[in-house]
């Protein structure tokens, strides 16, 4: 059975993680378009070329390496990204692209040419540093929203300044857009950003989809007043009013089997001797199922209003469902490799979310120790990395045959 | 029966409120030692001199006008302050000093000389703008704590810079300290900073004391984690942990018949997509009775710890009990003037709190519309101002006789 080369995968991971490495903390600092990020991208381009891939850089800065197929078919793409959050880890994104390269390397070294061309895609600016996440895949699969380039990047400078410095024409990113159906399928291997696999001792996570995210501003008004001179029965304390929403949001998550979080709560004016006059709560809910989110949202509105608060939607990100045929191919490969698996949703966004707009897409996860990501502490064993790459390779072979 | 001159009282209030008046908002801006504050102080000194009082300015900047008595006795003092918070009102402090002046004027115009000398004291920097409140009375009755002059004032500059600019030697304030027993009694008329009197239609509030204030930092630790990828049953959400403390503090206030408030609550890291890893709650409790605060504090500690939080005292300000003989004199004067009264505590600090360290002290309140203070909307009718001044004058006559 065809397998990737573990030593080479480790060596590629190590080589990529030379770029942007903070020796003091162990953190990775390939923040999109900074010097380390650009150096890492060019290094990865060179590896692809060395393997004989045809490499092009699209109008949004995505690197696409093509391993030719034997038939005139749209390519099957394997991708992820090499940029990181500030002080990020060594696997988020990096594993996906090095594993993609490892798959093509295995094919090449075994002199196997599939019917479909295989693309290795290193998306640009996947992390939410450029005024939002998945910049490169958004440009490739959906198109960037109007005004995107004027948004502030992570450092406060406009996105267009970063793009221009990286040699990307902010006005020309539309040319990166690919047509629906122009890609046959998309695979993305990633570390699980959570503790399910490691907790249950499973080797592979078959991703059912990427959750929809809905955020709400729940506002509670009271009367700010002197905390010493206002008797209890004459108070209208916004915090006392808002308090039950905290457990209500937790209970609502349990009821609907979703995740729901109050991550931000601001108490105003916020002085120890003033009764709170206003509390702003930001609640978010995530689920793979839009209909479940609809029901939970309905409950949230009722609870908030019954507490005397006001309710407003801040944002909605639609859920993405992974392609079933691709999921089946992953399960088949797990079986062939004697690896255990479980289905699970992705609670975080990824490039696959965008790619699903133009082709059947799927993701697979490997265990991350402690469920940690976006941190120097992020760690996945080489064995798990190799397992993930082998499952991707095995399912690629199945899909190449099935889709021809 | 001897009464003050209402027209003159209104005219003095109006004259004082020329200083620091913001015509656009109606707010008063005699922030301690600013130009308006200093002008108002000098104007008030001049009024006292014009009435024949001997005026001295002590080493802390307090103005003390003395109306001689017939016997060699320590003085009875009537006082308050003319400084305001930024955008403050026209009565807080101002009523106290103008009413004190009105009492002496009534004596003078009726050719009455009491056995005790009468002092009118305009304390300096009563509002919490100079690194804490009651600067002048603290210096006079207790002594300023070490390092006080280096604390930042309301504008961030050190207190000593403000003092020096006002001609007060920061190193010399100790000379303002008066000995215990060197004052026979202290009266302070103030608007109620709360809605009890206006709500119940009572004319006069006999202040039983100034509440003790205790503040606590209640800290709840959790594990900050990804709000999308961490399942509900694997969470350790600091906000979910902390939530019950909000109603617990309210319930504890009701149980012990005190006021208790959570005015500040900080949720960290505070991002909508991160489970709270830490919540810091500032709770405060106020009561006239130290033993009740002890019991409530014990409950607060138990509740906090039972929720998995940690508990720490931030500060304690001891309660001050008004002198009973002085309270009786106020009640007697109310009866003579056919004014209704009720007893009540002061939930806010005042100069009387400090003066109690060197002499029997008492306060009386008059109704404030809407219970509002520290605001351009602060309003007390002339009738109520006059009632308050007359009660102070009447009780002064009783006390002068009783203490001789």
Short mmCIF file of C-alpha atoms in Angstrom, two decimals, chain A residues 38 106 129 162 167 198 216 260 306:
data_model
loop_
_atom_site.label_atom_id
_atom_site.label_comp_id
_atom_site.label_asym_id
_atom_site.label_seq_id
_atom_site.Cartn_x
_atom_site.Cartn_y
_atom_site.Cartn_z
CA UNK A 38 7.02 35.50 2.39
CA UNK A 106 4.80 9.44 -2.77
CA UNK A 129 -4.91 38.81 10.44
CA UNK A 162 0.11 44.64 3.19
CA UNK A 167 3.48 42.31 -4.65
CA UNK A 198 -6.86 13.02 21.82
CA UNK A 216 -25.53 38.40 19.12
CA UNK A 260 -22.67 28.61 22.93
CA UNK A 306 -37.99 38.02 29.16
#
